[in-house]
Amino acid sequence: MQNSELQILRWGIPGWLTIITYFILELSIKEYKIPDLFSGLELDGGILAGIGAILTALGIPLGYVVYQIYFWAKWTFLKDDEKIQKLMKVIPLYNDLSRGSSERLGNHLDNWKRMERTFDIYMSYYITDTKLEYEDMRRQNSSLKSRIDRVHGLGASIVGIIIATLVFVFSEFGINGADVFRSCAFLLTLFILIFVLIVFAKNYIHANKNSYEQMRNIIIDIEVAKKKPK
């Protein structure tokens, strides 16, 4: 699969989940009577297929927007400073960069930048002073990149589901008032969505921590190899 195709899929999944979540909530108000969702509309198979194609295509730019909201939220609200510093304090270069940096040491984004800079220096310069196999390190770097992409995809999916739920609840509340909360099907669907979000969030936290640890472990492998006689 080419990079452009992967990028489309990466943006598409959060966008499609956003659309699917909204339609599931809309169906719950109709008590999952699908014909009621299109009541008053004369739709044949061709028109339905066209609507499906439009929604599928719409999921890609929508997913891109969701990704931007996710990254803004990640760097604004998620604080991993202690986690990063705890993992990276065994790396001399990271500590040197931290002491000599004019950036804010308590800022999560700046700490992540220092971690990335440390990793790039080890991968670009220090690895040449070791006996480590280039292809093996390339494989490890590819594995790390894939894991980070999955973490961001999971985070963006969480944001997409939250956005769809909030938009639906506020719009439905504005139209029908508190009646929306009297629907048992809607409340059950909302409960299931909250459960799914909790599961996604726990997996995100675990996967995010593992990505930090994997980056740290690759650096340690290079550091250990540096100290071995050539």
PDB file of C-alpha atoms in Angstrom:
ATOM      1  CA  MET A   1       0.000   0.000   0.000  1.00  0.00           C
ATOM      2  CA  GLN A   2       1.396   3.390  -1.025  1.00  0.00           C
ATOM      3  CA  ASN A   3       1.897   6.265   1.436  1.00  0.00           C
ATOM      4  CA  SER A   4      -0.907   8.284  -0.177  1.00  0.00           C
ATOM      5  CA  GLU A   5      -3.321   5.380   0.281  1.00  0.00           C
ATOM      6  CA  LEU A   6      -2.229   4.951   3.902  1.00  0.00           C
ATOM      7  CA  GLN A   7      -2.750   8.668   4.507  1.00  0.00           C
ATOM      8  CA  ILE A   8      -6.277   8.507   3.069  1.00  0.00           C
ATOM      9  CA  LEU A   9      -7.051   5.510   5.280  1.00  0.00           C
ATOM     10  CA  ARG A  10      -5.475   7.222   8.300  1.00  0.00           C
ATOM     11  CA  TRP A  11      -7.668  10.295   7.859  1.00  0.00           C
ATOM     12  CA  GLY A  12     -10.695   8.308   6.745  1.00  0.00           C
ATOM     13  CA  ILE A  13     -11.119   6.057   9.788  1.00  0.00           C
ATOM     14  CA  PRO A  14     -11.735   8.861  12.343  1.00  0.00           C
ATOM     15  CA  GLY A  15     -13.994  10.629   9.824  1.00  0.00           C
ATOM     16  CA  TRP A  16     -16.013   7.505   9.100  1.00  0.00           C
ATOM     17  CA  LEU A  17     -16.330   6.732  12.807  1.00  0.00           C
ATOM     18  CA  THR A  18     -17.629  10.273  13.345  1.00  0.00           C
ATOM     19  CA  ILE A  19     -20.284   9.812  10.654  1.00  0.00           C
ATOM     20  CA  ILE A  20     -21.214   6.300  11.814  1.00  0.00           C
ATOM     21  CA  THR A  21     -21.538   7.451  15.433  1.00  0.00           C
ATOM     22  CA  TYR A  22     -23.901  10.260  14.427  1.00  0.00           C
ATOM     23  CA  PHE A  23     -26.085   7.939  12.342  1.00  0.00           C
ATOM     24  CA  ILE A  24     -26.193   5.311  15.094  1.00  0.00           C
ATOM     25  CA  LEU A  25     -27.425   7.957  17.524  1.00  0.00           C
ATOM     26  CA  GLU A  26     -29.950   9.159  14.948  1.00  0.00           C
ATOM     27  CA  LEU A  27     -31.164   5.582  14.514  1.00  0.00           C
ATOM     28  CA  SER A  28     -31.469   5.167  18.287  1.00  0.00           C
ATOM     29  CA  ILE A  29     -33.977   8.035  18.380  1.00  0.00           C
ATOM     30  CA  LYS A  30     -35.979   6.132  15.722  1.00  0.00           C
ATOM     31  CA  GLU A  31     -35.641   2.977  17.875  1.00  0.00           C
ATOM     32  CA  TYR A  32     -33.503   1.479  15.136  1.00  0.00           C
ATOM     33  CA  LYS A  33     -36.314   1.452  12.597  1.00  0.00           C
ATOM     34  CA  ILE A  34     -34.189   2.166   9.545  1.00  0.00           C
ATOM     35  CA  PRO A  35     -37.100   3.052   7.201  1.00  0.00           C
ATOM     36  CA  ASP A  36     -38.116   5.807   9.662  1.00  0.00           C
ATOM     37  CA  LEU A  37     -34.720   7.439   9.133  1.00  0.00           C
ATOM     38  CA  PHE A  38     -35.659   8.128   5.513  1.00  0.00           C
ATOM     39  CA  SER A  39     -39.371   8.672   6.007  1.00  0.00           C
ATOM     40  CA  GLY A  40     -40.835  11.149   3.571  1.00  0.00           C
ATOM     41  CA  LEU A  41     -38.043  10.577   1.058  1.00  0.00           C
ATOM     42  CA  GLU A  42     -38.421   8.549  -2.113  1.00  0.00           C
ATOM     43  CA  LEU A  43     -35.131   6.693  -2.241  1.00  0.00           C
ATOM     44  CA  ASP A  44     -34.242   3.823  -4.520  1.00  0.00           C
ATOM     45  CA  GLY A  45     -31.126   1.664  -4.440  1.00  0.00           C
ATOM     46  CA  GLY A  46     -29.180   3.953  -6.764  1.00  0.00           C
ATOM     47  CA  ILE A  47     -29.807   7.046  -4.651  1.00  0.00           C
ATOM     48  CA  LEU A  48     -28.900   5.192  -1.455  1.00  0.00           C
ATOM     49  CA  ALA A  49     -25.680   4.005  -3.075  1.00  0.00           C
ATOM     50  CA  GLY A  50     -24.917   7.581  -4.110  1.00  0.00           C
ATOM     51  CA  ILE A  51     -25.526   8.848  -0.580  1.00  0.00           C
ATOM     52  CA  GLY A  52     -23.238   6.113   0.749  1.00  0.00           C
ATOM     53  CA  ALA A  53     -20.511   7.104  -1.710  1.00  0.00           C
ATOM     54  CA  ILE A  54     -20.799  10.778  -0.748  1.00  0.00           C
ATOM     55  CA  LEU A  55     -20.598   9.987   2.968  1.00  0.00           C
ATOM     56  CA  THR A  56     -17.609   7.718   2.355  1.00  0.00           C
ATOM     57  CA  ALA A  57     -15.803  10.469   0.461  1.00  0.00           C
ATOM     58  CA  LEU A  58     -16.832  13.048   3.077  1.00  0.00           C
ATOM     59  CA  GLY A  59     -15.209  10.951   5.804  1.00  0.00           C
ATOM     60  CA  ILE A  60     -11.706  11.740   4.506  1.00  0.00           C
ATOM     61  CA  PRO A  61     -11.735  15.565   4.813  1.00  0.00           C
ATOM     62  CA  LEU A  62     -13.814  15.244   7.978  1.00  0.00           C
ATOM     63  CA  GLY A  63     -11.173  12.896   9.384  1.00  0.00           C
ATOM     64  CA  TYR A  64      -8.466  15.429   8.538  1.00  0.00           C
ATOM     65  CA  VAL A  65     -10.336  18.088  10.533  1.00  0.00           C
ATOM     66  CA  VAL A  66     -10.803  15.649  13.423  1.00  0.00           C
ATOM     67  CA  TYR A  67      -7.050  14.947  13.390  1.00  0.00           C
ATOM     68  CA  GLN A  68      -6.293  18.675  13.748  1.00  0.00           C
ATOM     69  CA  ILE A  69      -8.660  18.942  16.719  1.00  0.00           C
ATOM     70  CA  TYR A  70      -7.058  15.849  18.248  1.00  0.00           C
ATOM     71  CA  PHE A  71      -3.511  17.226  17.951  1.00  0.00           C
ATOM     72  CA  TRP A  72      -4.614  20.554  19.412  1.00  0.00           C
ATOM     73  CA  ALA A  73      -6.225  18.748  22.358  1.00  0.00           C
ATOM     74  CA  LYS A  74      -3.237  16.426  22.802  1.00  0.00           C
ATOM     75  CA  TRP A  75      -0.646  19.183  23.047  1.00  0.00           C
ATOM     76  CA  THR A  76      -2.938  21.457  25.073  1.00  0.00           C
ATOM     77  CA  PHE A  77      -4.477  19.159  27.668  1.00  0.00           C
ATOM     78  CA  LEU A  78      -2.553  15.864  27.829  1.00  0.00           C
ATOM     79  CA  LYS A  79       0.372  16.204  30.210  1.00  0.00           C
ATOM     80  CA  ASP A  80       3.035  13.505  29.913  1.00  0.00           C
ATOM     81  CA  ASP A  81       5.954  15.535  31.301  1.00  0.00           C
ATOM     82  CA  GLU A  82       6.646  13.272  34.261  1.00  0.00           C
ATOM     83  CA  LYS A  83       6.235  10.154  32.120  1.00  0.00           C
ATOM     84  CA  ILE A  84       8.712  11.407  29.508  1.00  0.00           C
ATOM     85  CA  GLN A  85      11.242  12.634  32.059  1.00  0.00           C
ATOM     86  CA  LYS A  86      11.035   9.400  34.052  1.00  0.00           C
ATOM     87  CA  LEU A  87      11.652   7.295  30.956  1.00  0.00           C
ATOM     88  CA  MET A  88      14.374   9.490  29.480  1.00  0.00           C
ATOM     89  CA  LYS A  89      16.390  10.396  32.572  1.00  0.00           C
ATOM     90  CA  VAL A  90      18.685   7.424  31.877  1.00  0.00           C
ATOM     91  CA  ILE A  91      19.680   8.962  28.511  1.00  0.00           C
ATOM     92  CA  PRO A  92      22.644  11.360  28.972  1.00  0.00           C
ATOM     93  CA  LEU A  93      21.960  13.356  25.792  1.00  0.00           C
ATOM     94  CA  TYR A  94      18.351  14.074  26.782  1.00  0.00           C
ATOM     95  CA  ASN A  95      19.518  15.402  30.140  1.00  0.00           C
ATOM     96  CA  ASP A  96      22.149  17.555  28.425  1.00  0.00           C
ATOM     97  CA  LEU A  97      19.561  18.976  26.027  1.00  0.00           C
ATOM     98  CA  SER A  98      17.222  19.677  28.939  1.00  0.00           C
ATOM     99  CA  ARG A  99      19.869  21.536  30.940  1.00  0.00           C
ATOM    100  CA  GLY A 100      20.998  23.591  27.961  1.00  0.00           C
ATOM    101  CA  SER A 101      17.534  24.341  26.626  1.00  0.00           C
ATOM    102  CA  SER A 102      15.812  27.701  26.791  1.00  0.00           C
ATOM    103  CA  GLU A 103      12.488  25.931  26.187  1.00  0.00           C
ATOM    104  CA  ARG A 104       9.974  25.471  28.973  1.00  0.00           C
ATOM    105  CA  LEU A 105      10.859  22.344  30.934  1.00  0.00           C
ATOM    106  CA  GLY A 106       7.320  22.003  32.227  1.00  0.00           C
ATOM    107  CA  ASN A 107       5.743  22.071  28.785  1.00  0.00           C
ATOM    108  CA  HIS A 108       4.674  18.727  27.349  1.00  0.00           C
ATOM    109  CA  LEU A 109       5.229  19.736  23.715  1.00  0.00           C
ATOM    110  CA  ASP A 110       8.741  21.022  24.426  1.00  0.00           C
ATOM    111  CA  ASN A 111       9.624  17.855  26.343  1.00  0.00           C
ATOM    112  CA  TRP A 112       8.381  15.766  23.426  1.00  0.00           C
ATOM    113  CA  LYS A 113      10.493  17.865  21.034  1.00  0.00           C
ATOM    114  CA  ARG A 114      13.592  17.181  23.149  1.00  0.00           C
ATOM    115  CA  MET A 115      12.772  13.477  23.188  1.00  0.00           C
ATOM    116  CA  GLU A 116      12.393  13.451  19.389  1.00  0.00           C
ATOM    117  CA  ARG A 117      15.605  15.446  18.952  1.00  0.00           C
ATOM    118  CA  THR A 118      17.466  12.979  21.156  1.00  0.00           C
ATOM    119  CA  PHE A 119      16.092  10.066  19.126  1.00  0.00           C
ATOM    120  CA  ASP A 120      17.008  11.720  15.804  1.00  0.00           C
ATOM    121  CA  ILE A 121      20.589  12.370  16.948  1.00  0.00           C
ATOM    122  CA  TYR A 122      21.024   8.766  18.045  1.00  0.00           C
ATOM    123  CA  MET A 123      19.542   7.421  14.813  1.00  0.00           C
ATOM    124  CA  SER A 124      21.439   9.850  12.540  1.00  0.00           C
ATOM    125  CA  TYR A 125      24.870  10.141  14.167  1.00  0.00           C
ATOM    126  CA  TYR A 126      25.542   7.780  17.070  1.00  0.00           C
ATOM    127  CA  ILE A 127      24.388   4.674  15.240  1.00  0.00           C
ATOM    128  CA  THR A 128      27.323   5.030  12.817  1.00  0.00           C
ATOM    129  CA  ASP A 129      29.707   4.446  15.729  1.00  0.00           C
ATOM    130  CA  THR A 130      28.207   1.058  16.567  1.00  0.00           C
ATOM    131  CA  LYS A 131      28.108  -2.434  15.106  1.00  0.00           C
ATOM    132  CA  LEU A 132      24.330  -2.456  14.990  1.00  0.00           C
ATOM    133  CA  GLU A 133      22.846  -3.683  11.733  1.00  0.00           C
ATOM    134  CA  TYR A 134      21.366  -0.837   9.701  1.00  0.00           C
ATOM    135  CA  GLU A 135      18.434  -2.941   8.462  1.00  0.00           C
ATOM    136  CA  ASP A 136      17.586  -4.021  12.009  1.00  0.00           C
ATOM    137  CA  MET A 137      17.531  -0.429  13.245  1.00  0.00           C
ATOM    138  CA  ARG A 138      15.505   0.564  10.219  1.00  0.00           C
ATOM    139  CA  ARG A 139      13.010  -2.162  11.096  1.00  0.00           C
ATOM    140  CA  GLN A 140      12.793  -0.943  14.685  1.00  0.00           C
ATOM    141  CA  ASN A 141      12.325   2.648  13.538  1.00  0.00           C
ATOM    142  CA  SER A 142       9.566   1.550  11.127  1.00  0.00           C
ATOM    143  CA  SER A 143       7.886  -0.369  13.955  1.00  0.00           C
ATOM    144  CA  LEU A 144       8.015   2.710  16.186  1.00  0.00           C
ATOM    145  CA  LYS A 145       6.560   4.952  13.470  1.00  0.00           C
ATOM    146  CA  SER A 146       3.753   2.465  12.850  1.00  0.00           C
ATOM    147  CA  ARG A 147       2.948   2.345  16.585  1.00  0.00           C
ATOM    148  CA  ILE A 148       2.887   6.149  16.865  1.00  0.00           C
ATOM    149  CA  ASP A 149       0.585   6.342  13.829  1.00  0.00           C
ATOM    150  CA  ARG A 150      -1.772   3.848  15.476  1.00  0.00           C
ATOM    151  CA  VAL A 151      -1.740   5.851  18.709  1.00  0.00           C
ATOM    152  CA  HIS A 152      -2.680   9.042  16.876  1.00  0.00           C
ATOM    153  CA  GLY A 153      -5.344   7.191  14.873  1.00  0.00           C
ATOM    154  CA  LEU A 154      -6.882   5.884  18.091  1.00  0.00           C
ATOM    155  CA  GLY A 155      -6.771   9.337  19.665  1.00  0.00           C
ATOM    156  CA  ALA A 156      -8.387  10.937  16.611  1.00  0.00           C
ATOM    157  CA  SER A 157     -11.096   8.250  16.612  1.00  0.00           C
ATOM    158  CA  ILE A 158     -11.895   9.061  20.241  1.00  0.00           C
ATOM    159  CA  VAL A 159     -12.192  12.747  19.370  1.00  0.00           C
ATOM    160  CA  GLY A 160     -14.419  11.945  16.371  1.00  0.00           C
ATOM    161  CA  ILE A 161     -16.840   9.877  18.463  1.00  0.00           C
ATOM    162  CA  ILE A 162     -16.988  12.612  21.115  1.00  0.00           C
ATOM    163  CA  ILE A 163     -17.629  15.318  18.501  1.00  0.00           C
ATOM    164  CA  ALA A 164     -20.416  13.315  16.832  1.00  0.00           C
ATOM    165  CA  THR A 165     -22.047  12.585  20.193  1.00  0.00           C
ATOM    166  CA  LEU A 166     -21.907  16.212  21.360  1.00  0.00           C
ATOM    167  CA  VAL A 167     -23.199  17.577  18.038  1.00  0.00           C
ATOM    168  CA  PHE A 168     -26.082  15.117  18.060  1.00  0.00           C
ATOM    169  CA  VAL A 169     -27.044  15.667  21.705  1.00  0.00           C
ATOM    170  CA  PHE A 170     -26.973  19.470  21.495  1.00  0.00           C
ATOM    171  CA  SER A 171     -28.761  19.631  18.134  1.00  0.00           C
ATOM    172  CA  GLU A 172     -31.417  17.125  19.195  1.00  0.00           C
ATOM    173  CA  PHE A 173     -31.848  18.877  22.535  1.00  0.00           C
ATOM    174  CA  GLY A 174     -32.260  22.175  20.717  1.00  0.00           C
ATOM    175  CA  ILE A 175     -34.966  20.702  18.451  1.00  0.00           C
ATOM    176  CA  ASN A 176     -36.877  18.372  20.782  1.00  0.00           C
ATOM    177  CA  GLY A 177     -35.774  19.533  24.218  1.00  0.00           C
ATOM    178  CA  ALA A 178     -35.502  17.023  27.045  1.00  0.00           C
ATOM    179  CA  ASP A 179     -37.579  14.449  25.126  1.00  0.00           C
ATOM    180  CA  VAL A 180     -34.359  13.056  23.678  1.00  0.00           C
ATOM    181  CA  PHE A 181     -33.429  11.780  27.136  1.00  0.00           C
ATOM    182  CA  ARG A 182     -36.701   9.877  27.482  1.00  0.00           C
ATOM    183  CA  SER A 183     -35.774   7.431  24.737  1.00  0.00           C
ATOM    184  CA  CYS A 184     -34.581   4.141  26.219  1.00  0.00           C
ATOM    185  CA  ALA A 185     -32.919   3.167  22.930  1.00  0.00           C
ATOM    186  CA  PHE A 186     -30.984   6.445  22.884  1.00  0.00           C
ATOM    187  CA  LEU A 187     -29.891   6.152  26.521  1.00  0.00           C
ATOM    188  CA  LEU A 188     -28.765   2.551  25.977  1.00  0.00           C
ATOM    189  CA  THR A 189     -26.846   3.571  22.847  1.00  0.00           C
ATOM    190  CA  LEU A 190     -25.268   6.480  24.725  1.00  0.00           C
ATOM    191  CA  PHE A 191     -24.226   4.137  27.535  1.00  0.00           C
ATOM    192  CA  ILE A 192     -22.613   1.756  25.030  1.00  0.00           C
ATOM    193  CA  LEU A 193     -20.774   4.662  23.366  1.00  0.00           C
ATOM    194  CA  ILE A 194     -19.446   5.829  26.728  1.00  0.00           C
ATOM    195  CA  PHE A 195     -18.235   2.293  27.451  1.00  0.00           C
ATOM    196  CA  VAL A 196     -16.516   2.159  24.038  1.00  0.00           C
ATOM    197  CA  LEU A 197     -14.882   5.535  24.697  1.00  0.00           C
ATOM    198  CA  ILE A 198     -13.557   4.325  28.058  1.00  0.00           C
ATOM    199  CA  VAL A 199     -12.068   1.234  26.407  1.00  0.00           C
ATOM    200  CA  PHE A 200     -10.547   3.346  23.618  1.00  0.00           C
ATOM    201  CA  ALA A 201      -9.142   5.817  26.157  1.00  0.00           C
ATOM    202  CA  LYS A 202      -7.518   3.079  28.246  1.00  0.00           C
ATOM    203  CA  ASN A 203      -5.990   1.533  25.119  1.00  0.00           C
ATOM    204  CA  TYR A 204      -4.772   4.987  24.037  1.00  0.00           C
ATOM    205  CA  ILE A 205      -3.045   5.645  27.364  1.00  0.00           C
ATOM    206  CA  HIS A 206      -1.402   2.216  27.290  1.00  0.00           C
ATOM    207  CA  ALA A 207      -0.305   2.494  23.639  1.00  0.00           C
ATOM    208  CA  ASN A 208       0.967   6.066  24.143  1.00  0.00           C
ATOM    209  CA  LYS A 209       3.138   4.962  27.069  1.00  0.00           C
ATOM    210  CA  ASN A 210       4.448   2.007  25.037  1.00  0.00           C
ATOM    211  CA  SER A 211       5.492   4.312  22.193  1.00  0.00           C
ATOM    212  CA  TYR A 212       7.596   6.365  24.621  1.00  0.00           C
ATOM    213  CA  GLU A 213       9.128   3.188  26.023  1.00  0.00           C
ATOM    214  CA  GLN A 214       9.909   1.807  22.570  1.00  0.00           C
ATOM    215  CA  MET A 215      11.662   5.036  21.561  1.00  0.00           C
ATOM    216  CA  ARG A 216      13.640   4.987  24.811  1.00  0.00           C
ATOM    217  CA  ASN A 217      14.592   1.324  24.324  1.00  0.00           C
ATOM    218  CA  ILE A 218      15.907   1.938  20.800  1.00  0.00           C
ATOM    219  CA  ILE A 219      18.085   4.768  22.157  1.00  0.00           C
ATOM    220  CA  ILE A 220      19.353   2.521  24.966  1.00  0.00           C
ATOM    221  CA  ASP A 221      20.274  -0.191  22.418  1.00  0.00           C
ATOM    222  CA  ILE A 222      22.390   2.342  20.531  1.00  0.00           C
ATOM    223  CA  GLU A 223      23.905   3.692  23.762  1.00  0.00           C
ATOM    224  CA  VAL A 224      24.877   0.194  24.890  1.00  0.00           C
ATOM    225  CA  ALA A 225      26.326  -0.625  21.469  1.00  0.00           C
ATOM    226  CA  LYS A 226      28.386   2.581  21.559  1.00  0.00           C
ATOM    227  CA  LYS A 227      30.161   1.410  24.689  1.00  0.00           C
ATOM    228  CA  LYS A 228      31.121  -1.956  23.231  1.00  0.00           C
ATOM    229  CA  PRO A 229      34.609  -2.229  21.693  1.00  0.00           C
ATOM    230  CA  LYS A 230      34.646  -2.098  17.920  1.00  0.00           C
TER     231      LYS A 230
END
